[in-house]
CSV table of C-alpha atoms (C1' of nucleotides) in Angstrom, one decimal:
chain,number,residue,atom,x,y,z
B,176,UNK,CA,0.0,0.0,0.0
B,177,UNK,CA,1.0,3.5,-1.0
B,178,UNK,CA,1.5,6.3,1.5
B,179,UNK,CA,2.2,9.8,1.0
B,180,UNK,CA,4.5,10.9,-1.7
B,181,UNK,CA,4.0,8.0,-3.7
B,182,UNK,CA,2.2,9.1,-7.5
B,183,UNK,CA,-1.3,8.6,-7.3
B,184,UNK,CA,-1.6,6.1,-10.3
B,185,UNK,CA,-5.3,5.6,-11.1
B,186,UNK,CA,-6.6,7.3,-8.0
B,187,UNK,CA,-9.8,9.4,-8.9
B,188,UNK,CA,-11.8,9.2,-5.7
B,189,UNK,CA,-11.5,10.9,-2.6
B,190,UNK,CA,-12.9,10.4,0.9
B,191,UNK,CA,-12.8,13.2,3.3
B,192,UNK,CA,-14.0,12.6,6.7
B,193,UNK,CA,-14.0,14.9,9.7
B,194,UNK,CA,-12.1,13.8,12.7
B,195,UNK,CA,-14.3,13.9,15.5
B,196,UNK,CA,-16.5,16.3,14.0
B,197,UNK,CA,-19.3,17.5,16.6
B,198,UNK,CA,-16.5,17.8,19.4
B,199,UNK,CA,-14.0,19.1,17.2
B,200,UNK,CA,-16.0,21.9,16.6
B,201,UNK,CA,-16.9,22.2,20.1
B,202,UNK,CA,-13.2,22.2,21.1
B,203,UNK,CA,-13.1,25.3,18.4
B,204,UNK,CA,-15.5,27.3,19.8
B,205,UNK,CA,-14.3,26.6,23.5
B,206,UNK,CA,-10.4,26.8,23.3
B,207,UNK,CA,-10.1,26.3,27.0
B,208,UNK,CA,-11.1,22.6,26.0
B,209,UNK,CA,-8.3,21.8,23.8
B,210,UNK,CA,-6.4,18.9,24.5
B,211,UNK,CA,-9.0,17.9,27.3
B,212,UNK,CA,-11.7,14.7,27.1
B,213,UNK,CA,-14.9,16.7,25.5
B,214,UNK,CA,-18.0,14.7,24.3
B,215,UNK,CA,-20.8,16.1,22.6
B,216,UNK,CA,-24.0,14.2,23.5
B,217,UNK,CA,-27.8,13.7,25.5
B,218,UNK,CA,-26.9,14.0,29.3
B,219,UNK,CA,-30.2,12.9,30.0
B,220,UNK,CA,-30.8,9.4,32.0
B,221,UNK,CA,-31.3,8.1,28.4
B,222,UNK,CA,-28.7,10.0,26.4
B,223,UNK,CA,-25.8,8.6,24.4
B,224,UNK,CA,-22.5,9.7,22.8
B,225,UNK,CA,-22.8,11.5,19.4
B,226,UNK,CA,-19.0,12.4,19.5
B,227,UNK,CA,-16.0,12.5,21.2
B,228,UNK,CA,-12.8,13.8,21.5
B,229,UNK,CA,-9.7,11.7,21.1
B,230,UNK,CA,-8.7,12.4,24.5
B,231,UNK,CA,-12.0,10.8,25.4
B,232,UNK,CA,-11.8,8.0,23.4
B,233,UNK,CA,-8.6,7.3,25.1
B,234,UNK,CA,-10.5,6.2,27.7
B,235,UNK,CA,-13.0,3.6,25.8
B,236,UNK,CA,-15.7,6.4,25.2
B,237,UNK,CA,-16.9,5.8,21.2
B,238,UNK,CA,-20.1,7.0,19.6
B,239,UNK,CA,-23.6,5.4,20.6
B,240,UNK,CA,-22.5,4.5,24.2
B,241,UNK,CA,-24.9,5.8,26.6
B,242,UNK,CA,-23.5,9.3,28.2
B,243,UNK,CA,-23.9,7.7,31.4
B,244,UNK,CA,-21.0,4.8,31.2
B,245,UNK,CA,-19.0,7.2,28.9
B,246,UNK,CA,-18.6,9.4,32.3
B,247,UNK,CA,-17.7,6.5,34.2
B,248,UNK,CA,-14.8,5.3,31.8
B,249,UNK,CA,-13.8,9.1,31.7
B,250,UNK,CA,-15.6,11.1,35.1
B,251,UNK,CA,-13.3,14.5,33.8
B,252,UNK,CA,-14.7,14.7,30.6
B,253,UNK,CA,-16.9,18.1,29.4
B,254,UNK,CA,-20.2,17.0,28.0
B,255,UNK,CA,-21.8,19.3,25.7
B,256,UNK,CA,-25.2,19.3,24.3
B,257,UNK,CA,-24.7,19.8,20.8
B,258,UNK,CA,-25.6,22.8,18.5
B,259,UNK,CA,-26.9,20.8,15.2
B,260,UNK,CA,-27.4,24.4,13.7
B,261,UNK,CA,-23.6,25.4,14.0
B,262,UNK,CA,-22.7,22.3,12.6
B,263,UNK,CA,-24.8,22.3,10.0
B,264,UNK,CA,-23.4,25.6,8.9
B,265,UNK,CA,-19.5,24.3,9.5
B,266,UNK,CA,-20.6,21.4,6.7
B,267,UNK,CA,-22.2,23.8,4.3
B,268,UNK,CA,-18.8,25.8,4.3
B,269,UNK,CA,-16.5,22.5,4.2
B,270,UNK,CA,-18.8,21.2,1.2
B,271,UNK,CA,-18.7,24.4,-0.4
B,272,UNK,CA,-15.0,24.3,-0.5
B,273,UNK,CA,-15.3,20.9,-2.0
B,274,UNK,CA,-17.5,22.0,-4.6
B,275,UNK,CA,-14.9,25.0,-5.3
B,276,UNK,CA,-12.5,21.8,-6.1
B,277,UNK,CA,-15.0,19.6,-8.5
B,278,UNK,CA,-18.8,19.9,-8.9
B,279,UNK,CA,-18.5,16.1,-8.0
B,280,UNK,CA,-19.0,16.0,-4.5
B,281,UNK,CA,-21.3,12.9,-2.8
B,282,UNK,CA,-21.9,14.6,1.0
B,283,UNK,CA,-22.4,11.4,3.0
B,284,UNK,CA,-23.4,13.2,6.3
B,285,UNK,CA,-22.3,16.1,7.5
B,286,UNK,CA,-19.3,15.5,8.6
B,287,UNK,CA,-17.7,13.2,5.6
B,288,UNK,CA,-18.2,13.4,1.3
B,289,UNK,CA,-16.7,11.4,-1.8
B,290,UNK,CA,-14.9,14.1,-4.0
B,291,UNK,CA,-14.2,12.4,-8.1
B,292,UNK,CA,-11.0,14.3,-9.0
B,293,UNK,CA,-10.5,12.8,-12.4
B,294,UNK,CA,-11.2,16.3,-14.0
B,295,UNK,CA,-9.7,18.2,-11.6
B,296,UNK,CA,-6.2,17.0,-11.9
B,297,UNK,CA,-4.3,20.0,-14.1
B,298,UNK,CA,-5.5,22.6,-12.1
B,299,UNK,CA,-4.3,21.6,-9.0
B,300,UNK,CA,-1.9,18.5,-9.1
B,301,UNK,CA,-2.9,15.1,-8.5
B,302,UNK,CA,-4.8,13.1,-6.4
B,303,UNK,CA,-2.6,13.3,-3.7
B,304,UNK,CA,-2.1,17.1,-3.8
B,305,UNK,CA,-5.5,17.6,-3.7
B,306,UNK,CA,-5.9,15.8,-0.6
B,307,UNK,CA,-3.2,17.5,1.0
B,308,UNK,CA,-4.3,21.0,-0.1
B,309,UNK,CA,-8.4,20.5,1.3
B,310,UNK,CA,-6.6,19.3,4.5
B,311,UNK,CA,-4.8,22.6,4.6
B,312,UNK,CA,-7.8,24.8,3.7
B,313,UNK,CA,-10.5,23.3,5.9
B,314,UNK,CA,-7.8,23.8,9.0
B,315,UNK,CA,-7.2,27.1,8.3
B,316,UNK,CA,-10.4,27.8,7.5
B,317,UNK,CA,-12.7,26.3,10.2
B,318,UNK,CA,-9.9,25.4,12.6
B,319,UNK,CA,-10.6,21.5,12.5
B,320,UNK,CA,-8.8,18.3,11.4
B,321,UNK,CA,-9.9,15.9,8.5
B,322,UNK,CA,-9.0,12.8,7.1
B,323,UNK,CA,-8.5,11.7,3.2
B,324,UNK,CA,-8.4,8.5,1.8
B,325,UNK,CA,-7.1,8.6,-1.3
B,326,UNK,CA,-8.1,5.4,-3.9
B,327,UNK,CA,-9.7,4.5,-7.2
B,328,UNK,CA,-12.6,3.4,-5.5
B,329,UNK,CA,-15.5,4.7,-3.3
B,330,UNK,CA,-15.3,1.8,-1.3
B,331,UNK,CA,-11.1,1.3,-0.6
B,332,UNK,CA,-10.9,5.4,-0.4
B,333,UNK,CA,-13.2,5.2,2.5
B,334,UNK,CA,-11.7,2.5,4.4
B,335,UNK,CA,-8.2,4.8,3.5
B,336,UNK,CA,-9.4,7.4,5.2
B,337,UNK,CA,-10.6,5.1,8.4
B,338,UNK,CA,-7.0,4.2,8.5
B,339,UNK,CA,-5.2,7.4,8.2
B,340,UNK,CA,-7.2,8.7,11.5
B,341,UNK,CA,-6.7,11.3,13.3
B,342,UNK,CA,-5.5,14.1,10.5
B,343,UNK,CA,-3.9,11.7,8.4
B,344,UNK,CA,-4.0,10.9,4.3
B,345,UNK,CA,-3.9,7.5,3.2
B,346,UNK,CA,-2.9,6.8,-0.6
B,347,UNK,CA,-4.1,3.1,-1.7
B,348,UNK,CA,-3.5,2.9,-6.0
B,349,UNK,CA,-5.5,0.1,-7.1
B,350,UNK,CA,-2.5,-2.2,-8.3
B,351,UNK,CA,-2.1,-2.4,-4.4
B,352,UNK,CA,-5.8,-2.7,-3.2
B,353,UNK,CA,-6.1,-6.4,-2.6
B,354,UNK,CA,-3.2,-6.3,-0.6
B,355,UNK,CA,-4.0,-3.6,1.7
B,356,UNK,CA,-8.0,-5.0,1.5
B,357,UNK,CA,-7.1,-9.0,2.7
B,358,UNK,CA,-5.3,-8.5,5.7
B,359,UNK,CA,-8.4,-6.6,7.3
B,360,UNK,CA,-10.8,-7.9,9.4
B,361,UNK,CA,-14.2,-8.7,8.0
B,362,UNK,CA,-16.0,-6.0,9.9
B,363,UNK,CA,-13.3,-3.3,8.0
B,364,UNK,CA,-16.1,-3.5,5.0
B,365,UNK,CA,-18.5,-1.3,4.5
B,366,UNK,CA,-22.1,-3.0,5.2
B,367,UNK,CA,-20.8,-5.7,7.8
B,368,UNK,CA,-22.3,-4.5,11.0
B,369,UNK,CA,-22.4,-6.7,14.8
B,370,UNK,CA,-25.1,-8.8,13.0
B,371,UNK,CA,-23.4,-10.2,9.5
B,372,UNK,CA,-19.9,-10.1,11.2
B,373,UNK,CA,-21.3,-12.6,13.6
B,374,UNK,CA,-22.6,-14.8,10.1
B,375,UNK,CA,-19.2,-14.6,8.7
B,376,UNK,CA,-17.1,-15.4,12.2
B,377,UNK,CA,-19.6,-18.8,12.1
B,378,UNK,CA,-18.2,-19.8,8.6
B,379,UNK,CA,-14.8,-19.0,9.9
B,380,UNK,CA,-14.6,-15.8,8.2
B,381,UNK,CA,-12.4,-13.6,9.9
B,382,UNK,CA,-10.2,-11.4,7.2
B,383,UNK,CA,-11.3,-9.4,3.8
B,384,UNK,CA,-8.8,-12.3,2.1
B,385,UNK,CA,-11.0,-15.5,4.0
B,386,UNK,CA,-14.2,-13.6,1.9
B,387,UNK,CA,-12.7,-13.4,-1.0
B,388,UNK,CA,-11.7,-17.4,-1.1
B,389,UNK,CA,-14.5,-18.4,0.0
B,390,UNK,CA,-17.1,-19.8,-3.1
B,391,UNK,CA,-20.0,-17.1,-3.5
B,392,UNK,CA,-22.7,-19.2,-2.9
B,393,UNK,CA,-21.6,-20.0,0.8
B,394,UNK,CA,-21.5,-16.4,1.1
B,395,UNK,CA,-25.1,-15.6,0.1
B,396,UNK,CA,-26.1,-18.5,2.2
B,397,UNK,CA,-24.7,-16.7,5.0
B,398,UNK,CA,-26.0,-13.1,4.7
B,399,UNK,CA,-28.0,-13.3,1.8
B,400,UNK,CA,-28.3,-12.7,-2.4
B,401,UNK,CA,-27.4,-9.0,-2.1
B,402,UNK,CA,-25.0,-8.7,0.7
B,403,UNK,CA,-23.4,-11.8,-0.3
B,404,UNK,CA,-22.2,-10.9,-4.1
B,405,UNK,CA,-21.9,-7.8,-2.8
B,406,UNK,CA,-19.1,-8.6,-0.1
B,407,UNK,CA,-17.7,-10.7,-2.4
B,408,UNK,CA,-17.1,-8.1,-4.5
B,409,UNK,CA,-15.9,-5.8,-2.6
B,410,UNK,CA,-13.2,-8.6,-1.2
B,411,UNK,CA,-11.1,-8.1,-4.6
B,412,UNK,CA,-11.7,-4.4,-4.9
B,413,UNK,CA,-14.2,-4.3,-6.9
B,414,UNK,CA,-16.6,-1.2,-6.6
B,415,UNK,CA,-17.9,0.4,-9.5
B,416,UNK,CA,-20.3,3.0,-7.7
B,417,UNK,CA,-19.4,6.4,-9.4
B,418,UNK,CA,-19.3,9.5,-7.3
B,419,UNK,CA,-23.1,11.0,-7.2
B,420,UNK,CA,-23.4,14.6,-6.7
B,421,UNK,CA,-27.1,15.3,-5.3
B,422,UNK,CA,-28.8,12.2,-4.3
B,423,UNK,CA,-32.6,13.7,-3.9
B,424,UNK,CA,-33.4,12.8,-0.5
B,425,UNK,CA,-36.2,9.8,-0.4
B,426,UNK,CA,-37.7,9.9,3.6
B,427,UNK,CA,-37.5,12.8,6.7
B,428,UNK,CA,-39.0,12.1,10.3
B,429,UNK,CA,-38.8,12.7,13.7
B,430,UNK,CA,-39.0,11.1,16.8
B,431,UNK,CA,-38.6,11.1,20.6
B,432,UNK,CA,-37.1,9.2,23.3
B,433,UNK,CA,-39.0,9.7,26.4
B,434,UNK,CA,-36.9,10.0,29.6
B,435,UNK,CA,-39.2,7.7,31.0
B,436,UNK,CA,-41.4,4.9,29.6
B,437,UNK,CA,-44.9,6.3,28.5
B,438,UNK,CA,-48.3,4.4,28.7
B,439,UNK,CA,-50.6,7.0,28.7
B,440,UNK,CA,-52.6,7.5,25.3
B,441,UNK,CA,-53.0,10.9,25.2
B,442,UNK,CA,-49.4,11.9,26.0
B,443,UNK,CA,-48.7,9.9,23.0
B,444,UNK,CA,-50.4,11.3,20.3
B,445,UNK,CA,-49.8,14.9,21.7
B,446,UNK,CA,-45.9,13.8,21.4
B,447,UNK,CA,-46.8,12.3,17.7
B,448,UNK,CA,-48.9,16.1,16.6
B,449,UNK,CA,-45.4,17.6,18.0
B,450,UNK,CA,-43.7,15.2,15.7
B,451,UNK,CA,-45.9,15.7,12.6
B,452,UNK,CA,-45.3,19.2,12.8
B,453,UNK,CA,-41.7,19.1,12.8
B,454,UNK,CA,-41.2,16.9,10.3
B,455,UNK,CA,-44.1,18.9,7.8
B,456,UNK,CA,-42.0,22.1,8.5
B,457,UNK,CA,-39.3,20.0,7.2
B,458,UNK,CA,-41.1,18.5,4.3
B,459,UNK,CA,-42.1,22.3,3.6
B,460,UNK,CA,-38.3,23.5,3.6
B,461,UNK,CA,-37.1,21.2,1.4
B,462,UNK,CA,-40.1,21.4,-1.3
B,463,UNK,CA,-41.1,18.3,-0.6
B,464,UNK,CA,-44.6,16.1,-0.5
B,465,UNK,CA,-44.4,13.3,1.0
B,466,UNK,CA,-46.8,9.8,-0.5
B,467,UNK,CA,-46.3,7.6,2.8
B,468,UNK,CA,-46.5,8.2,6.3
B,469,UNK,CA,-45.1,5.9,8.7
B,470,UNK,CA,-44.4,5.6,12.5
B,471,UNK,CA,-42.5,3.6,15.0
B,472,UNK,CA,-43.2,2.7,18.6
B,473,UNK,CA,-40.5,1.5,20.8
B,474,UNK,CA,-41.6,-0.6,23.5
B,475,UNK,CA,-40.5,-0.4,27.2
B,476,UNK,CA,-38.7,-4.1,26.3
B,477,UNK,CA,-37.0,-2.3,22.9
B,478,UNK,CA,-39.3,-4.5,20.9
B,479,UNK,CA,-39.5,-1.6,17.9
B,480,UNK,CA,-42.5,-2.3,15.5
B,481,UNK,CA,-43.5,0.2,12.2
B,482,UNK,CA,-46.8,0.9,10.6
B,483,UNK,CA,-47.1,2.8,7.6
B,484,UNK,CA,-50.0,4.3,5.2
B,485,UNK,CA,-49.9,5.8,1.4
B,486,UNK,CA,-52.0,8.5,1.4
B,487,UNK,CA,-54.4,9.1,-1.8
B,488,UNK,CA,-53.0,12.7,-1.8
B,489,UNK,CA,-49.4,13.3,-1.5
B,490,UNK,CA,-49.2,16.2,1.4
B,491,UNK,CA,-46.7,18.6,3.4
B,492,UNK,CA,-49.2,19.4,6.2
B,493,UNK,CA,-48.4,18.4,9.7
B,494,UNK,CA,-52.5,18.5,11.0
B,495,UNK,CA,-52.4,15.3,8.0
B,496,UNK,CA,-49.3,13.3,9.2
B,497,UNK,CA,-50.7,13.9,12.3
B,498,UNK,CA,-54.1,12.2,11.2
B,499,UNK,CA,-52.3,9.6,9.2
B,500,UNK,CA,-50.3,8.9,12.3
B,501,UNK,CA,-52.7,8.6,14.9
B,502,UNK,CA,-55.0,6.5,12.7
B,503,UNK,CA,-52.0,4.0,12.5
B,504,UNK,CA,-51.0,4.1,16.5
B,505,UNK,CA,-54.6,4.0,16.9
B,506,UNK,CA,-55.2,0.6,15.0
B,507,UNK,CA,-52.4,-1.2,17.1
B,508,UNK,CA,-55.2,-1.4,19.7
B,509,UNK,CA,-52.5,-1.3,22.4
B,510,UNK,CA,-53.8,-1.5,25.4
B,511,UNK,CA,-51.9,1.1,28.5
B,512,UNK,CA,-48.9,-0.6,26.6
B,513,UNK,CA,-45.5,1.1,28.4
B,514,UNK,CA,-43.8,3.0,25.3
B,515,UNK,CA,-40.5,4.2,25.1
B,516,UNK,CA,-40.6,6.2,22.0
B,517,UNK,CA,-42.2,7.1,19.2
B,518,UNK,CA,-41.1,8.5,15.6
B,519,UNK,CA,-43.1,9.9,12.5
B,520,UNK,CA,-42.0,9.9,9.3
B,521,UNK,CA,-42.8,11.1,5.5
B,522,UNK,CA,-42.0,8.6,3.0
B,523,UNK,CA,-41.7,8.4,-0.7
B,524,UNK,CA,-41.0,12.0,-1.5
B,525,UNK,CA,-42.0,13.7,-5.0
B,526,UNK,CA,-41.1,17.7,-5.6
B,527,UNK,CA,-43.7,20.0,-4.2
B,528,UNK,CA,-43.5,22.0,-7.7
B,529,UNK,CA,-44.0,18.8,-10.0
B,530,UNK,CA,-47.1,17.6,-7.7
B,531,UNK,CA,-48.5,21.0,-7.2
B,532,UNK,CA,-51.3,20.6,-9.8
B,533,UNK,CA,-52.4,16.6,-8.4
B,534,UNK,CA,-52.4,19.2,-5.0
B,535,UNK,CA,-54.8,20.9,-6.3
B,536,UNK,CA,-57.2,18.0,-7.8
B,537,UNK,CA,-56.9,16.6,-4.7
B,538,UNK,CA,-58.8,19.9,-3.0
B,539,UNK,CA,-57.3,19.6,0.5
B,540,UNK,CA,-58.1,22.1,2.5
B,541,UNK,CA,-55.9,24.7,2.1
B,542,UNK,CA,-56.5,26.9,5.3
B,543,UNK,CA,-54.7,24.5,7.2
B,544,UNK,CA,-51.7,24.2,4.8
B,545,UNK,CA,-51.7,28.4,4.5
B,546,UNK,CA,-51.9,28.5,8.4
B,547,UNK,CA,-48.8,26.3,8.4
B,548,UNK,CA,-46.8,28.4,6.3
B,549,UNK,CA,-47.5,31.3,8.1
B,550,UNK,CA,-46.4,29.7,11.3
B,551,UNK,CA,-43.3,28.7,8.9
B,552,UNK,CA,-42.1,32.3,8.2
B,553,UNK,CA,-42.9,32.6,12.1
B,554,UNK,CA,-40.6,30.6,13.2
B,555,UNK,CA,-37.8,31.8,10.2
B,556,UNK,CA,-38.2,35.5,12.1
B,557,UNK,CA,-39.1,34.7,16.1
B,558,UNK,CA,-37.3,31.4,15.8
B,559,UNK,CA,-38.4,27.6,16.0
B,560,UNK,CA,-41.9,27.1,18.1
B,561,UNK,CA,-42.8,30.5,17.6
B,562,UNK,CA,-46.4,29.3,16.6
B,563,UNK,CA,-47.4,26.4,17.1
B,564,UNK,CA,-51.0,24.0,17.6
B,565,UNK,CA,-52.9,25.0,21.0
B,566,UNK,CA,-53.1,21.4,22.2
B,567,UNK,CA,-49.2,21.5,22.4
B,568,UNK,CA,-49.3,24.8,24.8
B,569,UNK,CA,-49.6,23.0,28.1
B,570,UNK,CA,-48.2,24.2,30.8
B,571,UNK,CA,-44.3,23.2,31.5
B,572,UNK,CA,-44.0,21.8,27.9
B,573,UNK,CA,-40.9,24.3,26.6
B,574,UNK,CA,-39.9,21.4,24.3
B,575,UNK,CA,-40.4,21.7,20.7
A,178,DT,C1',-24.2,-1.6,30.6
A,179,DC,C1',-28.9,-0.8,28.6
A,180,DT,C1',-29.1,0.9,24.3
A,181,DG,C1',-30.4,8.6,20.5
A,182,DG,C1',-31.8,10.4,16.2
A,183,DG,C1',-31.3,10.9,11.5
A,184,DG,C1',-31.3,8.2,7.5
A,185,DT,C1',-30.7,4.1,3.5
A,186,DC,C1',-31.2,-0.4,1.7
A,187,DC,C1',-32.6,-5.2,1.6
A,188,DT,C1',-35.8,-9.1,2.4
A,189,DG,C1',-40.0,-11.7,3.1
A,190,DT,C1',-44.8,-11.8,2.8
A,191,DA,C1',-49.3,-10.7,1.2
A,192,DA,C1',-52.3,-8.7,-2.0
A,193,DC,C1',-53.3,-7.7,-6.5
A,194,DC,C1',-53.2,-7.8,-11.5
A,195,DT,C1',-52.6,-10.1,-15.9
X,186,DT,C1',-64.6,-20.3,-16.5
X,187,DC,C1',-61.2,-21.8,-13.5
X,188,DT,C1',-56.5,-22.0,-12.2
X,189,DG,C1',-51.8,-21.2,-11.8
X,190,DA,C1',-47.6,-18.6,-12.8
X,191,DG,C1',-45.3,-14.6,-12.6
X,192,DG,C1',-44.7,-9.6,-12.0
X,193,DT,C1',-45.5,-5.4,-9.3
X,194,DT,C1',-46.6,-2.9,-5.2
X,195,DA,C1',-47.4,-2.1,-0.3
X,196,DC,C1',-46.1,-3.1,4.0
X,197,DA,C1',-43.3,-4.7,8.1
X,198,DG,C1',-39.0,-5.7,10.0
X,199,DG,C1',-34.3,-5.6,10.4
X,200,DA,C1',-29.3,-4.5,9.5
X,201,DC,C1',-26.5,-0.9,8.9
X,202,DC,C1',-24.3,3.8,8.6
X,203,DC,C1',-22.9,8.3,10.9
DNA sequence: TCTGGGGTCCTGTAACCT
DNA sequence: TCTGAGGTTACAGGACCC
């Protein structure tokens, strides 16, 4: 495998991740912190990790652990909320300084994006250069560290930039793929999470190089038709997934972890109208109908079930999720059933614009749907909750 | 130790249509 | 007319990712 300085023969993709992203940006805005364990996460009984520091991690603190353990492994470290809207705006710049690079950018998540360099290369050197250079220019720029994995794949330029963590870049050319692929463990690939891994350890299969010596077949047996070819695949290097600049989103939803279990009916659908709401203003921000409402109920025991509805009428208006999505809790016919959380969603998006006239064959009321967009531009000038349904004005509810 | 919130994709099943 | 095969779609659940 190639590190730096090596020519980056057949390289085209990029993968630039964030290093810690959420606390990095934390540690940015708080200097004090710098150097010092910092996670960024709920601190409520039921919270968990969203981010950490390095210095944290140090101490066996990862993503997804609940906040509470994490402060045991690490009692001295700062927990922070978490300010989605800052980082929201610190990925907006980043990917703007990708797009300044190539229009072919492929954000992932905020924090990480596939950048195809192939038509980039005269302007400002190679692969390799260009890696270097974004590293320099989000640094000095927003004051943060990233990785770059540097590969002619998707697939291999990710797992590069894994590898060259923290503030690293990690050159794989293709010629040398399989070799830096085989020696990794199975759970390296992209796709094998606790589940699958624990398929694959049971047929022996502990490295990328056992997969990809191991007759397909027995594979799809394992973990199925798709996954199976697909890991197979992937084993020898092969991923020919082009970089995809502006994936239209397909589903947006909300939901809510109570901080304690819930078996009262009425607190339940007043949590799924809050819900709706949200995730209608969100439909409405985006220019988006959604044709499919679903929602999700987490039982006390973690038993999670769905239920979902396609509406005749594609809509953006939360009073109709919210219909939708009591109708489906409704017909579960639980009875005083102790409910952890619940979640609302909006499936199968189309374009507001291209379903606008359907809108208007299908003669929904449009009172409700003008009332909503006034509490929209509301909330855009008092900020979020500004307006919002009376039955979600109780007293003591400051949640939104 | 007790598991968030935002998503995508795949699979199995049932219903429906031809 | 009846029946079966095969395709499509809707729905539910689950694995996975960050």
């Amino acid at each position: 495998m190639a590190t730096r300085g090596g020519r980056a023969e057949g390289c085209t993709v990029l993968h630039v991740d964030m290093d810690a992203f959420f606390a990095s940006v934390e540690v940015r805005r708080h200097p004090e912190l710098a150097g010092t364990p910092v996670i960024v996460g709920g601190a409520g009984n039921r919270g968990v990790v969203t981010s950490a520091t390095y210095e944290a991690r140090r101490y066996g603190v990862h993503a997804a652990m609940p906040t509470a353990r994490a402060l045991r492994l690490c009692p001295t470290a700062t927990v922070l909320p978490g300010d989605m809207a800052l980082y929201s705006e610190v990925s907006r710049s980043v990917m703007a300084l990708f797009r300044s690079i190539t229009p072919l950018v492929e954000p992932l998540s905020m924090d990480e994006a596939f950048l195809d360099v192939s038509g980039a290369g005269r302007r400002l050197g190679d692969a390799i250069e260009i890696g270097e250079y974004l590293r320099a220019r989000v640094f000095d720029e927003q004051g943060i560290t990233c990785s770059v994995g540097v590969a002619g794949s998707k697939f291999v330029a990710k797992l590069a930039s894994t590898r060259a963590k923290p503030d690293g870049l990690l050159v794989v050319r293709p010629a040398k793929a399989i070799d830096f692929l085989h020696p990794l463990p199975v759970g390296a690939l992209w796709g094998v999470g606790p589940k699958t891994e624990e398929a694959l350890l049971r047929l022996g299969l502990r490295t990328v190089g056992d997969i990809a010596h191991v007759p397909v077949r027995t594979l799809e047996r394992a973990v199925g038709a798709a996954a199976g070819s697909h890991l197979h695949e992937l084993s020898w290097g092969r991923d020919p997934r082009r970089v995809v600049p502006d994936e239209p989103e397909k589903s947006t939803g909300a939901e809510e972890t109570f901080d304690t279990d819930v078996d009262d009916p009425a607190v339940i659908r007043r949590e799924l109208l809050r819900l709706s709401e949200r995730t209608a203003a969100r439909l409405r921000s985006a220019g988006h109908l959604a044709r499919t409402v679903s929602i999700k109920v987490r039982f006390a025991d973690f038993a999670t079930i769905t239920r979902s509805r396609t509406l005749g009428v594609p809509t953006d208006v939360g009073q109709e999720l919210y219909d939708t999505a009591c109708g489906l809790f409704d017909a579960l016919g639980l009875d005083r059933a102790r409910i952890r959380l619940v979640g609302v969603r909006a499936e199968r998006l189309v374009d507001a614009g291209s379903a606008a006239q359907q809108l208007e064959l299908g003669a929904r009321e449009h009172g409700r749907r003008d009332a909503e967009l006034a509490a929209d531009r509301a909330a855009r000038r008092f900020g979020p909750g500004a307006v919002r349904p009376a039955t979600l004005l109780r007293q003591g509810d400051a949640r939104w």
